XYZ file of C-alpha atoms in Angstrom:
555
model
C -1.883 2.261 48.551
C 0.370 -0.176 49.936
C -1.176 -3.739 49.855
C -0.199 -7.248 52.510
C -0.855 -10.599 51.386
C -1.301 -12.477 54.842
C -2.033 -16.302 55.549
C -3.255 -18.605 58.353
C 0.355 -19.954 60.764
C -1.210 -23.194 59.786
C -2.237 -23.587 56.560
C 1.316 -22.215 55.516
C 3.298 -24.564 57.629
C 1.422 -27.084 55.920
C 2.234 -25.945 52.447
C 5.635 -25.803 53.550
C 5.571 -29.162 53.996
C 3.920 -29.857 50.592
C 6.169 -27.885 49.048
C 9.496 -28.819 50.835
C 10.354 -25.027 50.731
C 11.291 -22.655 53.137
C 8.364 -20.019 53.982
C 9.661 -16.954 51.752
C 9.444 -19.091 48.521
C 5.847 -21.104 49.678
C 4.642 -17.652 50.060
C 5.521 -16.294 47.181
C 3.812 -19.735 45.621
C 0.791 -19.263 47.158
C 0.868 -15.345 45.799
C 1.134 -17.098 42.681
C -1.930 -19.202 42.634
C 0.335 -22.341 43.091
C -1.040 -24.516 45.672
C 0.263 -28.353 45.027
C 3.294 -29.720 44.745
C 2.939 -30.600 41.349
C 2.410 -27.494 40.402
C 5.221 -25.829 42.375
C 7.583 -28.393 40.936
C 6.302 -27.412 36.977
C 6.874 -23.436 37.704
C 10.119 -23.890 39.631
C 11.289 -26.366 37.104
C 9.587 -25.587 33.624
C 11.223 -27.340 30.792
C 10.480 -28.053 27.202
C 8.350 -31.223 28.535
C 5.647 -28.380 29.399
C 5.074 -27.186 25.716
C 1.803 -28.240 24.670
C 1.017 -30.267 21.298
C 1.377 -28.285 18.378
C -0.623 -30.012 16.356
C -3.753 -28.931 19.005
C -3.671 -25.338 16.852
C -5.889 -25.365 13.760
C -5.232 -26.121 10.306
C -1.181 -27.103 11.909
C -1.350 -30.593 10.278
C -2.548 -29.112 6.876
C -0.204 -26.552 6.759
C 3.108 -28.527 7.938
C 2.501 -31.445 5.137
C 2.117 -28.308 3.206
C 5.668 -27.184 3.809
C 7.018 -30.264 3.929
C 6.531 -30.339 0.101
C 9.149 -27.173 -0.518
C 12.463 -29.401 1.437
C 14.541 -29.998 -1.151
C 13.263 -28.457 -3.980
C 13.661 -25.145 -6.000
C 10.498 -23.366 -4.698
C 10.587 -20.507 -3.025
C 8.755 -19.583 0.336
C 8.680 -15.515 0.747
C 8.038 -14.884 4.825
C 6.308 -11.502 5.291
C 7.210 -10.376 8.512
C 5.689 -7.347 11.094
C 8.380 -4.381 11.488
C 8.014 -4.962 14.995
C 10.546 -7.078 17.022
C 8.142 -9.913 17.299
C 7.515 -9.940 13.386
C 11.111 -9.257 12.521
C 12.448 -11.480 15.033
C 9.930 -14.602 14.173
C 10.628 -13.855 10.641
C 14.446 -14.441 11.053
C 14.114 -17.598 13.057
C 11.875 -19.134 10.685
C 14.621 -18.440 7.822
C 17.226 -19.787 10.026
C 14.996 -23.187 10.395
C 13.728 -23.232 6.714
C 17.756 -23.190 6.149
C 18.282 -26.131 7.819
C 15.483 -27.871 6.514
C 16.540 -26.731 2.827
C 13.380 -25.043 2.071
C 14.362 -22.039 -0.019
C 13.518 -18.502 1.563
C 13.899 -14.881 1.475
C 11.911 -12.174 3.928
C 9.958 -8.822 3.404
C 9.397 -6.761 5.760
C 6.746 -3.579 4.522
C 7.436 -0.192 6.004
C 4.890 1.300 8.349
C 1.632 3.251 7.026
C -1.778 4.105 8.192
C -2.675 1.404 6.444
C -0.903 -1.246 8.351
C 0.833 -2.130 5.524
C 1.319 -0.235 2.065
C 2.326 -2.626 -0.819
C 3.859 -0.974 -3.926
C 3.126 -2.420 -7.230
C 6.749 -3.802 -7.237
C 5.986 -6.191 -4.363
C 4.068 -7.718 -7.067
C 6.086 -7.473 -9.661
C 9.109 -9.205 -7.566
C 6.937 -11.863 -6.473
C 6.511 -13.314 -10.178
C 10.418 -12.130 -10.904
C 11.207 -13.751 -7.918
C 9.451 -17.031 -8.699
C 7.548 -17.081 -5.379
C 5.346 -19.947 -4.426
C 4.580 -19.833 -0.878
C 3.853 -16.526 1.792
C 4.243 -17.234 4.893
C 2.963 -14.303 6.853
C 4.839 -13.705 11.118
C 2.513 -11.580 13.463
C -0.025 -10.501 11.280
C -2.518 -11.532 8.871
C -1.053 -9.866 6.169
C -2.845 -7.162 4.829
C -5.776 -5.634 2.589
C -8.144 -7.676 1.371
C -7.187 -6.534 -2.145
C -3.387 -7.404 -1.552
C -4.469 -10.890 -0.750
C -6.949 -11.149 -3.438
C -3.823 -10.244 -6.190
C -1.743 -13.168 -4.533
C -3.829 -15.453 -5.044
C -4.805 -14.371 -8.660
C -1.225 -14.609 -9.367
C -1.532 -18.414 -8.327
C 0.750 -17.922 -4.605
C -0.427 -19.969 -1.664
C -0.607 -18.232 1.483
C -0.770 -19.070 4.756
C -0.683 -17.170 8.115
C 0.567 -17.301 11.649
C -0.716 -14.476 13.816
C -1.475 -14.233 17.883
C -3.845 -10.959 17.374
C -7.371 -11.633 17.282
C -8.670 -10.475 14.066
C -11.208 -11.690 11.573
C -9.674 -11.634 8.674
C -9.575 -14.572 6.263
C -13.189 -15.690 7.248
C -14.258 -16.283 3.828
C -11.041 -17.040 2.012
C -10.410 -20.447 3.075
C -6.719 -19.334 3.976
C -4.673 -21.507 5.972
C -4.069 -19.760 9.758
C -2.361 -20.847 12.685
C -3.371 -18.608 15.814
C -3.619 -19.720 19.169
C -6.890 -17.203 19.809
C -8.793 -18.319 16.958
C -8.018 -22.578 18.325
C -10.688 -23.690 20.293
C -8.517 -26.714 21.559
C -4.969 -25.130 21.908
C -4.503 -24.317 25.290
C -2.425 -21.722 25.763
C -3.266 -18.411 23.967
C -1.148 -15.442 25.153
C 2.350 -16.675 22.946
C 4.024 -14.123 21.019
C 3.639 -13.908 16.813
C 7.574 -15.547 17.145
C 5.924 -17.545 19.524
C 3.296 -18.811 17.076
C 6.006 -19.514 14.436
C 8.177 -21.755 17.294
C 4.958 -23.953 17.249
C 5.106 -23.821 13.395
C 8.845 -25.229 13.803
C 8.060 -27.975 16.708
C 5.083 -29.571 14.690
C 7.681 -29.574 11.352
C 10.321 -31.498 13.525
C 8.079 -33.603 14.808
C 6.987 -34.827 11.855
C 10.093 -34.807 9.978
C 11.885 -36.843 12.916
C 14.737 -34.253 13.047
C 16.776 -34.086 16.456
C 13.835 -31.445 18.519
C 17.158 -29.786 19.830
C 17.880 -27.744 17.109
C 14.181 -25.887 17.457
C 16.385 -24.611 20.192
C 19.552 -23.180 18.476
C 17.732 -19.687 18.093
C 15.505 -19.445 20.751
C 16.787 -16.254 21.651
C 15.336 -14.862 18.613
C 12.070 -16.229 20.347
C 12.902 -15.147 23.739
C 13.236 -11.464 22.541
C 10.228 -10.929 20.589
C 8.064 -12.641 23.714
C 9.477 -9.772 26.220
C 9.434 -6.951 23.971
C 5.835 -7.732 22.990
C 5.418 -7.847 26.510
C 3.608 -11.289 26.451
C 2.544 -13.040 29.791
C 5.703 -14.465 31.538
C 3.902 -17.942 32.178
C 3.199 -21.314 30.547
C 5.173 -21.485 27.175
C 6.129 -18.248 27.264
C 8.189 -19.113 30.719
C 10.595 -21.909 28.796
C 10.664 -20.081 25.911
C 11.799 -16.808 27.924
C 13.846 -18.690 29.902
C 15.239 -21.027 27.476
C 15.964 -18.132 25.388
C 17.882 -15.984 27.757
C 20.350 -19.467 28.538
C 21.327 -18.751 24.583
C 22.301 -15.406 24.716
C 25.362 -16.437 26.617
C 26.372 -18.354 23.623
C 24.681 -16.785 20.786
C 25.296 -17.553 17.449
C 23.981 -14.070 15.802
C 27.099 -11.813 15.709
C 24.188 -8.520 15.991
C 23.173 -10.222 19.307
C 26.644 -10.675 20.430
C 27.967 -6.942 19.191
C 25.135 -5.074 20.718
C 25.648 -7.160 24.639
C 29.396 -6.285 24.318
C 28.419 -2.498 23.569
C 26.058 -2.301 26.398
C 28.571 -4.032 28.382
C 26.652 -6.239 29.516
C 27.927 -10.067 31.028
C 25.946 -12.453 28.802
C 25.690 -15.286 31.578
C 23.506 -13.294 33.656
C 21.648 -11.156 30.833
C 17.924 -10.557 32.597
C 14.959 -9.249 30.821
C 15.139 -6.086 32.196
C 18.220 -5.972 30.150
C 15.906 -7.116 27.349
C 13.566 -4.834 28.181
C 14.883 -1.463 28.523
C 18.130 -1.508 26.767
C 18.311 -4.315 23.795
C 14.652 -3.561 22.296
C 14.336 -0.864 22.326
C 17.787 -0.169 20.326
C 16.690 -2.588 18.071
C 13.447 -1.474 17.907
C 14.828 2.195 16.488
C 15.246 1.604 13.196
C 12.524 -0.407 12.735
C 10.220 2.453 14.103
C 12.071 5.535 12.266
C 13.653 3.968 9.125
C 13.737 1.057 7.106
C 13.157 -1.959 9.160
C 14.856 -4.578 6.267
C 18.172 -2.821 8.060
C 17.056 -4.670 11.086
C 17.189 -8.315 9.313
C 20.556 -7.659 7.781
C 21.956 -6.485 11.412
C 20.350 -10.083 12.782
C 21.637 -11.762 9.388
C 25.098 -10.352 9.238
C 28.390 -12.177 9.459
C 30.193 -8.866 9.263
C 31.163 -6.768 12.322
C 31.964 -3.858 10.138
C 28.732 -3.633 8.231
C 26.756 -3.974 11.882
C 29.291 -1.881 13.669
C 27.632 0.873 10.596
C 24.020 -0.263 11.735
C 24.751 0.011 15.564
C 25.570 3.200 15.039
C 22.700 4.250 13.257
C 20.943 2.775 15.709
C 22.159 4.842 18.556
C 21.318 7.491 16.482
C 17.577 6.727 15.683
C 17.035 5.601 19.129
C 18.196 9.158 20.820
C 15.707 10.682 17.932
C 12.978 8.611 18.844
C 13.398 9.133 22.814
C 13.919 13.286 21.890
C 10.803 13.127 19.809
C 8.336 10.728 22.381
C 9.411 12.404 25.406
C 8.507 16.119 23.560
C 5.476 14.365 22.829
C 4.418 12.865 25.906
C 5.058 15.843 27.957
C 3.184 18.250 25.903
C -0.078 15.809 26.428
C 1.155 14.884 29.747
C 1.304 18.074 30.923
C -1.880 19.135 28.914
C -4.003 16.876 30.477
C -2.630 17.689 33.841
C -3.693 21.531 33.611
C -6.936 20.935 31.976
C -8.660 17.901 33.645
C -8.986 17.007 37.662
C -10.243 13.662 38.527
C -8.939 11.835 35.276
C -11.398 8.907 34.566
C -9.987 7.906 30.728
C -8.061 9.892 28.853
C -8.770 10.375 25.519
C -7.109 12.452 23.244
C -6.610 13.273 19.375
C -3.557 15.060 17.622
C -2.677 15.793 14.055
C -0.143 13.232 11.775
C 2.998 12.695 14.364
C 4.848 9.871 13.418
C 3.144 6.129 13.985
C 5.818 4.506 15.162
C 5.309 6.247 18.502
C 1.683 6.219 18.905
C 1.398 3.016 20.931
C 4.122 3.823 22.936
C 2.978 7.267 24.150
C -0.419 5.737 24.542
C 1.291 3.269 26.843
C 2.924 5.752 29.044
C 0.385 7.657 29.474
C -1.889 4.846 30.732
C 0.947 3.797 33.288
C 1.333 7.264 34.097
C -2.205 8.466 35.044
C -3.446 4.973 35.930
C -6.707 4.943 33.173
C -7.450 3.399 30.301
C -6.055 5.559 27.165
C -7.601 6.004 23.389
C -5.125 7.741 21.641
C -6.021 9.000 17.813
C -3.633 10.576 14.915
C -5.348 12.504 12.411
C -3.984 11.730 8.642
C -5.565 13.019 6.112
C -9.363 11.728 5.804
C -8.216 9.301 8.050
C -7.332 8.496 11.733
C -5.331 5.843 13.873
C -6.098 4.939 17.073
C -3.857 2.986 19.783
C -5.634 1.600 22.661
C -4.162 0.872 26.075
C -5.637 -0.560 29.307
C -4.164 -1.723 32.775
C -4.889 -4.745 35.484
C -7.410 -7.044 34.234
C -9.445 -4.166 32.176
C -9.873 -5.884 28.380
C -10.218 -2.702 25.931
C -9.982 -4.969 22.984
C -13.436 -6.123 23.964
C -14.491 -2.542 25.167
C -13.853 -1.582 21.748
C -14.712 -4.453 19.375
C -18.174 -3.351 20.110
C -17.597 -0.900 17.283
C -15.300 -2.684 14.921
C -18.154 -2.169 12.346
C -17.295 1.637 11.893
C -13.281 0.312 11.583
C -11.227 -0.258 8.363
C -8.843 -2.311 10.652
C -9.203 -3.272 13.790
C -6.568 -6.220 16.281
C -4.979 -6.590 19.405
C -4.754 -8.033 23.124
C -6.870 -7.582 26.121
C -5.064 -4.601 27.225
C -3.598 -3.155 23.811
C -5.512 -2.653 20.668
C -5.381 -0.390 17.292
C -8.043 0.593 15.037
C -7.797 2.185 11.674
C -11.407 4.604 10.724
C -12.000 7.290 8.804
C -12.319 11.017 9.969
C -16.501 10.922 9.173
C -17.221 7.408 11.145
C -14.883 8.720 13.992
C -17.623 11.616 14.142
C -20.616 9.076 14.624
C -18.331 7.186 17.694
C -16.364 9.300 19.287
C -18.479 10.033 22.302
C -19.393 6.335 22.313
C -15.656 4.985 22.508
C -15.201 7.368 25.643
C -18.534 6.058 27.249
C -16.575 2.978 26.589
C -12.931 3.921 28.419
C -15.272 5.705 31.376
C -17.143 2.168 31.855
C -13.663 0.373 31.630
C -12.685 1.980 34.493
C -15.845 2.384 36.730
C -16.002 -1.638 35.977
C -12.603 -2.342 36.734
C -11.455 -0.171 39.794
C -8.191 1.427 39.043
C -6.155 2.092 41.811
C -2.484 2.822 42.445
C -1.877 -0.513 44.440
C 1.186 -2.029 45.519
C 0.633 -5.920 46.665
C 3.549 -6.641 49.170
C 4.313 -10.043 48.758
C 5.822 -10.100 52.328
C 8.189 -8.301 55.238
C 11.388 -9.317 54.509
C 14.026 -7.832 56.375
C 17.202 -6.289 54.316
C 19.160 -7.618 57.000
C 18.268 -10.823 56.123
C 19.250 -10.807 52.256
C 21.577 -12.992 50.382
C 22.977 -14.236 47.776
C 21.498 -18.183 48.630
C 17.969 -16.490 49.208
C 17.983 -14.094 46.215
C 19.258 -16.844 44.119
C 16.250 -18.485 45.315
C 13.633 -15.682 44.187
C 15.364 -15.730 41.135
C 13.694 -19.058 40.554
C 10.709 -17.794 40.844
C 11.467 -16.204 37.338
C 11.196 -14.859 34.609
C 9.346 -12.028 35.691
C 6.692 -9.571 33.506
C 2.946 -9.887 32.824
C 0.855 -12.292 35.008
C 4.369 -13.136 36.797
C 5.153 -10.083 38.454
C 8.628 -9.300 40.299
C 7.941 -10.273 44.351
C 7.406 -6.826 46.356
C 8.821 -6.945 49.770
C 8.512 -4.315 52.613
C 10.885 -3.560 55.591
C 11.237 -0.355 57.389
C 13.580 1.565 59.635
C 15.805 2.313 56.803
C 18.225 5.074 56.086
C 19.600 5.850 52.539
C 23.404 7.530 52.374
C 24.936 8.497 49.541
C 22.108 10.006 47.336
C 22.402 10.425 43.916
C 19.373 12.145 41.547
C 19.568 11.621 38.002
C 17.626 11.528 35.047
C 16.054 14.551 32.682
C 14.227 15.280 35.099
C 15.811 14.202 38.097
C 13.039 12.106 39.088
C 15.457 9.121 40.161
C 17.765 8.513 42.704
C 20.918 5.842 43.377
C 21.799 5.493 46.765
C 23.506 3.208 49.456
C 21.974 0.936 52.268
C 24.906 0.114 55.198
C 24.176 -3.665 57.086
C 27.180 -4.274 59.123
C 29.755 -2.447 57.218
C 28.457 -4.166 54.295
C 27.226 -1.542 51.025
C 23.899 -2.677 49.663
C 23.116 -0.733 46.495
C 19.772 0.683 45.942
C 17.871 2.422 42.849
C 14.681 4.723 43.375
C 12.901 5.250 39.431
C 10.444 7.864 39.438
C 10.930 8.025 43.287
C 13.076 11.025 43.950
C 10.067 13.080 45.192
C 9.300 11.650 47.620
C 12.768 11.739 49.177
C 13.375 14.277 52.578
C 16.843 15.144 51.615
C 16.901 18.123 54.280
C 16.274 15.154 57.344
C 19.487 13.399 57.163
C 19.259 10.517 59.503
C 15.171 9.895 58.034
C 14.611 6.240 58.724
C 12.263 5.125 55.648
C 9.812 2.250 54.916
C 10.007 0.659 51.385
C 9.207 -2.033 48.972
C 11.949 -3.648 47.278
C 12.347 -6.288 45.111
C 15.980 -7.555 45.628
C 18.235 -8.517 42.160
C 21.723 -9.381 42.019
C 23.717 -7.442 39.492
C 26.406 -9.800 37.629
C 25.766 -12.507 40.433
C 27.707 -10.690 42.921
C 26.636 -7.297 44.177
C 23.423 -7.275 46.001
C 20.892 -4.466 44.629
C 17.444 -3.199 45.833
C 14.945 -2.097 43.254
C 12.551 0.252 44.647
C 8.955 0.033 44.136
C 7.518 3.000 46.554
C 9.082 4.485 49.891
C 7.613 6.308 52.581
């Protein structure tokens, strides 16, 4: 269902006026809840002025006079990242600073169980060989309750930064920075990377240092924010933003190896390119093998010892796709023969491989427009992903039962529970009377909000340069959807597995505009040639000079 957002002749020319914009970009900041001038002038122009006051998150000023104590000394700070991007990539900023501040470090990164995280007796062992002093946990809150309980026996502080909500550490008087759990901090939607930035800013601040170099390796922050697809606004905007400027002149020989293999130009590097092509490689090895290769690829000053780990890269990420896509279609298609009318989906399946869980779960929310529970059976024990769309919070759908869980975090529309096989039993119907409320309360519906009619005709590069503005777009800040009709595709191309995409050419005047259809192809009539079509686009300009439309439906 195709959806127009209209407004009064008026009351637009008078924002207009406000604004000192043309009416494409008022309307688009009016479709973005922006209605004064200051405001306009903050999103259009966000800067590092708009980061909020560290020291607003709890228990920051305790824990940065903490740290201050290990510059320039011979204690050693261990930082325990997540083996996801945002843990690994928060974990090797935070070195990076703690270099330049002289505070002695090393990371860990623990390999992916059931159990969140599984730590051998010779984590233990090495933290006493090692001489460690300090943890310093990045997205997550560490671990069992056990595993913290032996740290501090052993006489190691330990403090966290985490962005999930959790309630861990409630009686253990540990030191935690998380924007969820800060009743004063403003902002609570950054990334775990995003958490540790704060971490950084507040040190700086206090030590007096030049605030540029925060800076030097935002990129590190910049990637974990968009592949833990965090809400583009507020913080997250400059750091995004911020941290897409630095890829053009990256520092990290990984980041500068893997945008020369992918070819792409580093000045215009967009977080689609993020999205679909840089995380996701990175993300491979992380997911499939041992995810310490990941922080030597980031850490490396060797092209021939991260040409190796490219490589294996490639290879893990064409396992991983082979492997998710069997997976999803089996369900996929399962679901499709078995159930009309789909409500929720949820479905249980024996020990595949955790690392694609959520990700499945994901795609299967997207793809039949419900909220998802999706459980893996190990043993006397079971792991369940959670995924949601819109405005529909599962996390608080499901917290309602986080007293049958052995773990239990997330965000309003992704969450994961850990639970054995025999409390599963006593929920089970319960956490689906949960997804079918979900979605009764929220109304799912396959909408499309059209922004505007904007006429291809009428495209470029001065006005798409000025949409572009309008960006970074992702969650809460979604690309602008415009409509025109009366158009005729030539030159159709359909690709993909299973040809359920299409390339194809616009002509305006002679001129070629390119256009690409995903998951669109079916609803082409390729036996009408001269079919005249109406679409919605969102218009991008590939390297800064060829004019592309990205399809969003077509009829």
């Amino acid at each position: 269902m195709w959806k127009s957002m209209v407004y009064d002749e008026e009351y637009l020319n008078d924002k207009m006026k406000l604004f000192e914009k043309d009416k494409l970009i008022t309307t688009l900041l009016l479709n973005r809840k922006i209605y004064t001038s200051e405001d306009a002038n903050k999103f259009l122009n966000s800067s590092y002025k708009q980061l909020h006051d560290p020291f607003l998150l709890d228990n920051m000023g305790k824990i940065v006079e903490k740290l201050v104590q290990y510059i320039d000394t011979d204690k050693n700070v261990l930082i325990f990242g997540d083996y996801d991007i945002d843990g690994i990539s928060g974990a090797v900023y935070l070195s990076k600073i703690f270099d330049k501040l002289n505070i002695k470090n090393s990371i860990y990164i623990p390999t992916r169980t059931i159990f969140k995280y599984s730590l051998p007796e010779s984590f233990f062992e090495d933290l006493s060989k090692d001489n460690i002093d300090l943890i310093i946990s990045v997205d997550n809150s560490f671990g069992e309750v056990e595993d913290i309980k032996q740290i501090m026996n052993l006489g190691i502080d330990l403090i966290i930064t985490d962005h999930h909500f959790n309630n861990n550490n409630v009686d253990m008087q540990i030191l935690e920075i998380n924007p969820k759990k800060s009743k004063e901090y403003p902002f609570k939607e950054l990334s775990g990377s995003g958490v540790v930035f704060k971490l950084v800013q507040a040190l700086y601040l206090t030590l007096k240092k030049p605030m540029g170099e925060i800076y030097e390796y935002c990129e590190l922050i910049s990637l974990a924010t968009i592949a833990d697809v965090m809400e583009c606004v507020d913080e997250n905007r400059f750091l995004i933003k911020r941290g897409l400027k630095n890829f053009s002149k990256t520092k990290i020989l990984a980041f500068k190896m893997i945008i020369e293999n992918f070819k792409i130009n580093p000045e215009y590097i967009t977080i689609n390119d993020i999205s679909y092509r840089i995380a996701p490689l990175i993300n491979a090895i992380g997911k499939l093998d041992d995810p310490i290769k990941i922080i030597k690829f980031l850490q490396s000053e060797s092209e021939v010892e991260n040409r190796t780990i490219i490589n294996e890269m490639y290879e893990y990420n064409n396992e991983r796709k082979i492997y998710e896509n069997q997976l999803f279609n089996n369900i996929s298609g399962y679901i499709r023969k078995k159930y009309k009318n789909i409500k929720y989906i949820y479905y249980e399946i024996n020990d595949i491989n955790l690392a694609v869980l959520g990700s499945i779960t994901s795609r299967l929310a997207l793809e039949f427009k419900v909220p998802v529970i999706m459980v893996s059976r190990v043993g006397k024990y079971c792991k369940g992903s959670c995924r949601s769309l819109y405005n529909a919070n599962i996390y608080n759908a499901i917290s309602n039962f986080s007293d049958y869980f052995i773990n239990f975090g997330g965000h309003d529309l992704a969450a994961g529970f850990l639970i054995s096989n025999s409390n599963l039993l006593k929920i089970r119907n319960k956490l689906k009377s949960a997804l079918y409320s979900l979605n009764f309360e929220s109304n799912f519906e396959d909408e499309i909000t059209i922004d505007m009619k904007l006429s291809v005709k009428s495209l470029n590069f001065k006005n798409i340069n000025e949409i572009s503005k309008l960006g970074p777009f992702g969650l809460s800040n979604n690309e602008p959807n415009f409509y025109d009709s009366d158009i005729k595709f030539s030159n159709i191309l359909i690709f993909g597995v299973d040809n359920s995409h299409f390339k194809a050419s616009i002509y305006i005047g002679g001129e070629e505009i390119q256009v690409l259809g995903y998951n669109l192809s079916s609803k082409l009539n390729l036996k009408k040639y001269n079919k005249l079509y109406k679409i919605i686009y969102t218009p991008e300009l590939i390297n800064k000079k060829t004019i592309r439309l990205k399809l969003k439906d077509i009829q």
